Short mmCIF file of C-alpha atoms in Angstrom, two decimals:
data_model
loop_
_atom_site.label_atom_id
_atom_site.label_comp_id
_atom_site.label_asym_id
_atom_site.label_seq_id
_atom_site.Cartn_x
_atom_site.Cartn_y
_atom_site.Cartn_z
CA UNK A 1 114.09 116.56 130.93
CA UNK A 2 111.76 117.78 133.81
CA UNK A 3 113.01 117.77 137.24
CA UNK A 4 111.76 114.67 139.17
CA UNK A 5 111.82 113.20 142.48
CA UNK A 6 114.52 110.99 141.44
CA UNK A 7 116.76 113.59 139.89
CA UNK A 8 116.05 115.92 142.93
CA UNK A 9 117.40 113.36 145.29
CA UNK A 10 119.82 110.46 144.20
CA UNK A 11 122.33 112.65 142.13
CA UNK A 12 122.61 115.03 145.20
CA UNK A 13 123.34 112.25 147.75
CA UNK A 14 125.69 110.43 145.24
CA UNK A 15 127.70 113.48 144.62
CA UNK A 16 127.84 114.75 148.15
CA UNK A 17 128.85 111.54 149.54
CA UNK A 18 131.49 111.20 146.90
CA UNK A 19 132.79 114.54 147.97
CA UNK A 20 132.78 113.56 151.56
CA UNK A 21 135.12 110.46 150.64
CA UNK A 22 137.44 113.01 149.23
CA UNK A 23 137.26 114.99 152.52
CA UNK A 24 138.04 111.91 154.52
CA UNK A 25 141.02 110.92 152.24
CA UNK A 26 142.53 114.38 152.75
CA UNK A 27 141.99 114.14 156.37
CA UNK A 28 143.93 110.86 156.44
CA UNK A 29 146.81 112.34 154.21
CA UNK A 30 146.86 115.28 156.75
CA UNK A 31 147.28 113.28 159.69
CA UNK A 32 149.88 111.32 157.97
CA UNK A 33 151.81 114.28 156.93
CA UNK A 34 151.67 115.58 160.40
CA UNK A 35 152.22 112.07 161.98
CA UNK A 36 149.23 111.97 164.32
CA UNK A 37 146.70 109.48 164.59
CA UNK A 38 144.17 110.12 161.83
CA UNK A 39 141.37 108.62 163.96
CA UNK A 40 141.81 111.42 166.28
CA UNK A 41 139.35 113.32 163.86
CA UNK A 42 136.61 110.60 164.76
CA UNK A 43 135.59 112.14 168.00
CA UNK A 44 136.08 115.83 167.12
CA UNK A 45 132.83 118.07 167.84
CA UNK A 46 132.20 121.78 167.07
CA UNK A 47 130.67 122.31 170.44
CA UNK A 48 130.62 119.83 173.43
CA UNK A 49 126.93 119.15 172.99
CA UNK A 50 127.05 118.37 169.26
CA UNK A 51 127.79 114.99 167.84
CA UNK A 52 131.30 114.00 166.71
CA UNK A 53 132.36 113.45 163.27
CA UNK A 54 131.54 109.73 163.07
CA UNK A 55 128.09 110.24 163.90
CA UNK A 56 127.77 113.19 161.57
CA UNK A 57 128.74 110.85 158.75
CA UNK A 58 126.51 108.12 160.10
CA UNK A 59 123.32 110.43 160.14
CA UNK A 60 124.15 111.98 156.63
CA UNK A 61 124.34 108.12 155.51
CA UNK A 62 120.92 107.33 157.33
CA UNK A 63 119.20 110.47 155.78
CA UNK A 64 120.25 109.37 152.06
CA UNK A 65 119.36 105.70 152.75
CA UNK A 66 116.07 106.60 154.55
CA UNK A 67 115.14 109.08 151.62
CA UNK A 68 115.61 106.52 148.77
CA UNK A 69 114.04 103.73 150.73
CA UNK A 70 110.91 105.44 151.80
CA UNK A 71 110.22 107.27 148.65
CA UNK A 72 110.49 103.96 147.14
CA UNK A 73 108.34 102.12 149.54
CA UNK A 74 111.05 99.67 150.28
CA UNK A 75 112.04 98.04 153.59
CA UNK A 76 114.91 99.98 155.08
CA UNK A 77 117.86 98.08 155.81
CA UNK A 78 119.49 98.49 159.36
CA UNK A 79 123.16 99.58 159.54
CA UNK A 80 125.22 99.41 162.82
CA UNK A 81 126.78 102.70 163.58
CA UNK A 82 129.96 101.10 164.60
CA UNK A 83 132.56 102.82 162.35
CA UNK A 84 135.61 103.65 164.29
CA UNK A 85 138.11 104.66 161.79
CA UNK A 86 138.28 107.11 158.74
CA UNK A 87 138.55 104.13 156.61
CA UNK A 88 135.25 102.62 157.81
CA UNK A 89 133.55 105.97 157.79
CA UNK A 90 134.69 106.02 154.02
CA UNK A 91 133.29 102.53 153.45
CA UNK A 92 129.93 103.62 155.16
CA UNK A 93 129.80 106.39 152.63
CA UNK A 94 130.39 103.83 149.67
CA UNK A 95 127.91 101.43 151.22
CA UNK A 96 125.34 104.29 151.08
CA UNK A 97 126.27 105.47 147.51
CA UNK A 98 125.75 101.72 146.60
CA UNK A 99 122.33 101.55 148.15
CA UNK A 100 121.19 104.88 146.50
CA UNK A 101 122.45 103.61 143.14
CA UNK A 102 120.35 100.43 143.72
CA UNK A 103 117.18 102.52 142.80
CA UNK A 104 116.07 103.24 139.43
CA UNK A 105 114.17 106.59 138.61
CA UNK A 106 110.98 104.52 138.07
CA UNK A 107 111.04 103.41 141.60
CA UNK A 108 111.12 107.01 142.84
CA UNK A 109 109.51 109.18 140.31
CA UNK A 110 105.94 109.87 141.31
CA UNK A 111 106.25 109.75 145.10
CA UNK A 112 105.56 113.40 145.55
CA UNK A 113 102.19 112.35 147.21
CA UNK A 114 103.44 109.15 148.93
CA UNK A 115 102.67 109.27 152.75
CA UNK A 116 106.04 108.98 154.67
CA UNK A 117 106.13 108.34 158.44
CA UNK A 118 109.24 109.12 160.58
CA UNK A 119 109.55 107.38 163.80
CA UNK A 120 111.41 109.87 166.21
CA UNK A 121 111.66 109.95 170.03
CA UNK A 122 109.08 112.86 170.22
CA UNK A 123 106.49 110.54 168.18
CA UNK A 124 105.78 110.16 164.65
CA UNK A 125 106.39 112.94 161.81
CA UNK A 126 104.17 112.58 158.76
CA UNK A 127 104.92 114.15 155.41
CA UNK A 128 104.14 113.76 151.69
CA UNK A 129 107.01 112.72 149.69
CA UNK A 130 107.96 115.98 148.33
CA UNK A 131 107.73 117.58 151.70
CA UNK A 132 109.88 114.85 153.24
CA UNK A 133 112.33 115.24 150.52
CA UNK A 134 112.77 119.12 150.55
CA UNK A 135 112.26 119.82 154.06
CA UNK A 136 113.46 116.93 155.97
CA UNK A 137 115.75 114.72 154.02
CA UNK A 138 117.92 117.17 152.10
CA UNK A 139 118.11 119.89 154.80
CA UNK A 140 119.21 116.86 157.25
CA UNK A 141 121.66 115.32 154.56
CA UNK A 142 123.35 118.89 154.13
CA UNK A 143 123.47 119.76 157.70
CA UNK A 144 125.30 116.62 158.45
CA UNK A 145 127.73 116.50 155.61
CA UNK A 146 128.26 120.42 155.98
CA UNK A 147 129.04 119.91 159.79
CA UNK A 148 131.40 117.00 158.88
CA UNK A 149 133.14 119.34 156.51
CA UNK A 150 133.29 121.87 158.91
CA UNK A 151 134.69 119.74 161.56
CA UNK A 152 137.67 118.51 159.44
CA UNK A 153 138.23 122.33 158.15
CA UNK A 154 138.19 123.41 161.85
CA UNK A 155 140.68 120.49 162.30
CA UNK A 156 143.18 121.77 159.78
CA UNK A 157 142.60 119.57 156.81
CA UNK A 158 143.41 121.44 153.72
CA UNK A 159 139.94 121.36 151.80
CA UNK A 160 138.20 124.08 150.04
CA UNK A 161 134.77 124.83 148.48
CA UNK A 162 135.79 122.90 145.18
CA UNK A 163 136.26 119.73 147.48
CA UNK A 164 132.81 120.81 148.94
CA UNK A 165 130.97 121.16 145.86
CA UNK A 166 132.84 118.50 143.68
CA UNK A 167 131.94 117.21 140.62
CA UNK A 168 134.45 119.17 138.55
CA UNK B 1 101.55 118.18 142.05
CA UNK B 2 104.79 117.29 140.51
CA UNK B 3 107.99 118.55 141.69
CA UNK B 4 108.96 121.42 139.82
CA UNK B 5 112.12 123.85 139.36
CA UNK B 6 110.02 126.46 141.45
CA UNK B 7 109.08 123.98 144.24
CA UNK B 8 112.62 122.59 144.36
CA UNK B 9 114.13 126.16 144.96
CA UNK B 10 111.88 128.73 146.04
CA UNK B 11 110.48 127.23 149.30
CA UNK B 12 113.80 125.98 150.36
CA UNK B 13 115.18 129.37 150.30
CA UNK B 14 112.26 130.93 151.98
CA UNK B 15 112.19 128.42 154.92
CA UNK B 16 115.88 128.34 155.48
CA UNK B 17 116.30 132.13 155.43
CA UNK B 18 113.43 132.47 157.95
CA UNK B 19 115.16 129.72 160.12
CA UNK B 20 118.40 131.82 159.91
CA UNK B 21 116.49 134.81 161.26
CA UNK B 22 115.59 132.72 164.08
CA UNK B 23 119.06 131.62 164.77
CA UNK B 24 120.21 135.33 164.61
CA UNK B 25 117.42 136.55 166.96
CA UNK B 26 118.45 133.45 169.48
CA UNK B 27 122.13 135.05 169.18
CA UNK B 28 120.95 138.42 169.77
CA UNK B 29 119.14 137.34 172.83
CA UNK B 30 122.10 135.14 174.17
CA UNK B 31 124.55 138.15 173.98
CA UNK B 32 121.94 140.32 175.98
CA UNK B 33 121.46 137.70 178.51
CA UNK B 34 125.37 137.27 178.90
CA UNK B 35 125.99 140.98 178.59
CA UNK B 36 128.40 140.88 175.62
CA UNK B 37 128.22 143.01 172.34
CA UNK B 38 125.94 140.71 170.16
CA UNK B 39 128.10 142.03 167.13
CA UNK B 40 130.92 140.14 168.35
CA UNK B 41 129.43 137.13 166.53
CA UNK B 42 129.65 139.14 163.17
CA UNK B 43 133.43 138.39 162.86
CA UNK B 44 133.46 134.92 164.20
CA UNK B 45 135.27 132.24 161.87
CA UNK B 46 135.31 128.56 162.27
CA UNK B 47 139.03 128.64 160.95
CA UNK B 48 141.22 131.65 160.38
CA UNK B 49 141.19 131.02 156.54
CA UNK B 50 137.30 130.76 156.45
CA UNK B 51 134.78 133.58 156.01
CA UNK B 52 133.22 135.21 158.98
CA UNK B 53 129.58 135.03 159.82
CA UNK B 54 128.52 138.21 158.06
CA UNK B 55 130.02 136.82 154.89
CA UNK B 56 128.31 133.49 155.42
CA UNK B 57 125.11 135.21 155.60
CA UNK B 58 125.77 137.40 152.69
CA UNK B 59 126.80 134.69 150.29
CA UNK B 60 123.86 132.51 151.50
CA UNK B 61 121.66 135.39 150.29
CA UNK B 62 123.50 135.84 147.11
CA UNK B 63 123.00 132.20 146.27
CA UNK B 64 119.24 132.43 146.67
CA UNK B 65 119.00 135.61 144.67
CA UNK B 66 121.20 134.38 141.92
CA UNK B 67 119.44 131.35 141.69
CA UNK B 68 115.67 132.87 141.44
CA UNK B 69 117.08 135.92 139.13
CA UNK B 70 118.83 133.38 136.77
CA UNK B 71 116.49 130.74 136.38
CA UNK B 72 113.90 133.51 135.69
CA UNK B 73 116.41 135.03 133.20
CA UNK B 74 115.84 138.36 135.21
CA UNK B 75 118.53 141.10 135.57
CA UNK B 76 120.24 140.61 139.12
CA UNK B 77 120.08 143.37 141.64
CA UNK B 78 123.24 144.13 143.08
CA UNK B 79 123.39 144.29 146.84
CA UNK B 80 126.20 145.90 149.13
CA UNK B 81 128.04 143.54 151.46
CA UNK B 82 127.78 146.02 154.08
CA UNK B 83 125.81 144.51 156.89
CA UNK B 84 127.81 145.15 160.25
CA UNK B 85 125.22 144.10 162.77
CA UNK B 86 123.03 141.02 163.73
CA UNK B 87 120.09 143.31 162.96
CA UNK B 88 121.36 144.27 159.55
CA UNK B 89 122.19 140.62 158.85
CA UNK B 90 118.52 139.75 159.64
CA UNK B 91 117.43 142.51 157.27
CA UNK B 92 119.53 141.15 154.61
CA UNK B 93 117.83 137.77 154.97
CA UNK B 94 114.49 139.58 154.93
CA UNK B 95 115.34 141.21 151.62
CA UNK B 96 116.26 137.97 150.17
CA UNK B 97 113.10 136.31 151.28
CA UNK B 98 111.13 139.37 149.65
CA UNK B 99 113.22 138.79 146.44
CA UNK B 100 112.53 135.26 146.23
CA UNK B 101 108.71 135.76 146.75
CA UNK B 102 108.85 138.22 144.02
CA UNK B 103 109.02 135.46 141.45
CA UNK B 104 106.07 133.34 140.45
CA UNK B 105 106.26 129.74 139.78
CA UNK B 106 105.41 130.26 136.16
CA UNK B 107 108.72 132.33 135.86
CA UNK B 108 110.77 129.48 137.19
CA UNK B 109 109.21 126.48 136.04
CA UNK B 110 110.45 125.06 132.69
CA UNK B 111 114.08 126.51 133.54
CA UNK B 112 115.61 122.86 133.69
CA UNK B 113 117.49 123.63 130.08
CA UNK B 114 118.07 127.20 130.57
CA UNK B 115 121.59 128.01 130.01
CA UNK B 116 123.10 129.54 133.15
CA UNK B 117 126.52 131.24 133.04
CA UNK B 118 128.16 132.32 136.71
CA UNK B 119 131.24 134.53 136.16
CA UNK B 120 133.80 133.44 138.81
CA UNK B 121 137.48 134.62 139.22
CA UNK B 122 138.68 131.55 137.41
CA UNK B 123 136.58 132.22 134.60
CA UNK B 124 132.87 131.36 133.48
CA UNK B 125 131.02 128.24 134.88
CA UNK B 126 128.19 127.14 132.48
CA UNK B 127 125.44 124.84 133.58
CA UNK B 128 121.98 123.98 132.47
CA UNK B 129 119.33 125.29 134.86
CA UNK B 130 118.85 121.94 136.47
CA UNK B 131 122.25 121.05 137.15
CA UNK B 132 122.91 124.78 138.30
CA UNK B 133 120.05 124.30 141.00
CA UNK B 134 121.01 121.04 142.25
CA UNK B 135 124.74 121.03 142.12
CA UNK B 136 125.77 124.75 142.71
CA UNK B 137 122.90 127.04 143.92
CA UNK B 138 121.51 124.60 146.59
CA UNK B 139 124.74 122.90 147.86
CA UNK B 140 126.22 126.46 148.09
CA UNK B 141 123.27 127.86 149.82
CA UNK B 142 123.12 125.08 152.46
CA UNK B 143 126.97 125.30 152.81
CA UNK B 144 126.80 128.90 153.94
CA UNK B 145 123.51 128.61 155.99
CA UNK B 146 124.80 125.68 157.77
CA UNK B 147 128.27 127.18 158.39
CA UNK B 148 126.38 130.10 159.83
CA UNK B 149 124.54 127.85 162.06
CA UNK B 150 127.65 126.16 163.18
CA UNK B 151 129.15 129.33 163.93
CA UNK B 152 126.53 130.37 166.13
CA UNK B 153 126.40 127.05 167.79
CA UNK B 154 130.16 126.86 168.49
CA UNK B 155 129.79 130.27 169.97
CA UNK B 156 127.28 129.34 172.56
CA UNK B 157 124.11 130.07 171.24
CA UNK B 158 121.33 127.85 172.37
CA UNK B 159 119.92 126.65 169.05
CA UNK B 160 119.14 122.95 168.03
CA UNK B 161 118.20 120.93 165.06
CA UNK B 162 114.58 121.82 165.46
CA UNK B 163 115.69 125.51 164.78
CA UNK B 164 117.85 124.47 161.96
CA UNK B 165 114.94 122.69 160.19
CA UNK B 166 112.27 125.05 161.22
CA UNK B 167 108.78 124.90 159.78
CA UNK B 168 107.04 123.12 162.68
#
């Protein structure tokens, strides 16, 4: 099998979002063992001008959703960013996994040259599909899941590299 | 052009290692402006049982080097992990970029099915080339560059998402 736009995107999103669910589960167990409110994790930030855990998870979700939908040329669903508990963030990850899985390889493959336009506050960004996947969607996705991991790790949750990589 | 094993690996390593150099430059400038020893960054950790900045950069380097070399079936050069200053870490990133650039697409493309064996303390890990790239080399690489970014950001360096993504 040759690597393809589908195989370079969907399996990564599905695996890392599943791993994220494990980190959230371990955060919940850690808080319960130490008898503090697990939702204290929600607002943690690595720096006062960085986004909190909830937003890191929501943006990771949006990056996966946006990547799959845009590469397929689908209308993107709008999801409210209203998760306020670890359980709700876990459910957001699951909703994202389910959305990624709703696409077939045939809908994504061949999208290397598709014109992708991203609206941002600073104006529109335009990419071809392959550049968008490799230099926008994947690095942004990894940035936000890794920052979520770092926040939980910094907050004392007992997770390690095998939880980060998952899949074994 | 179709996405390929080369296009899914080398450009990501080259771009993100170049971005890492920018973060290190900004860390140096920040320390000089605030008049503290810039090498105080070298030993920073996000948690006492996480690796320090120097090791995050060295492992990111090793992941890029190992990925390119192994996919090409080349003998991997052994690099000492002896960087002790920001300038030396910057040079390590450059050495890695140069190594990645030493491979042609023809040496990497078609490596989806190549058998890859990684020696670890827990024994050997075996992958096919595509699984190795997508679920070991890239996530590990992103883990360590993002943790390096988080350490610098946590340490007060004025860097932001556009520095993380780079390329524009």
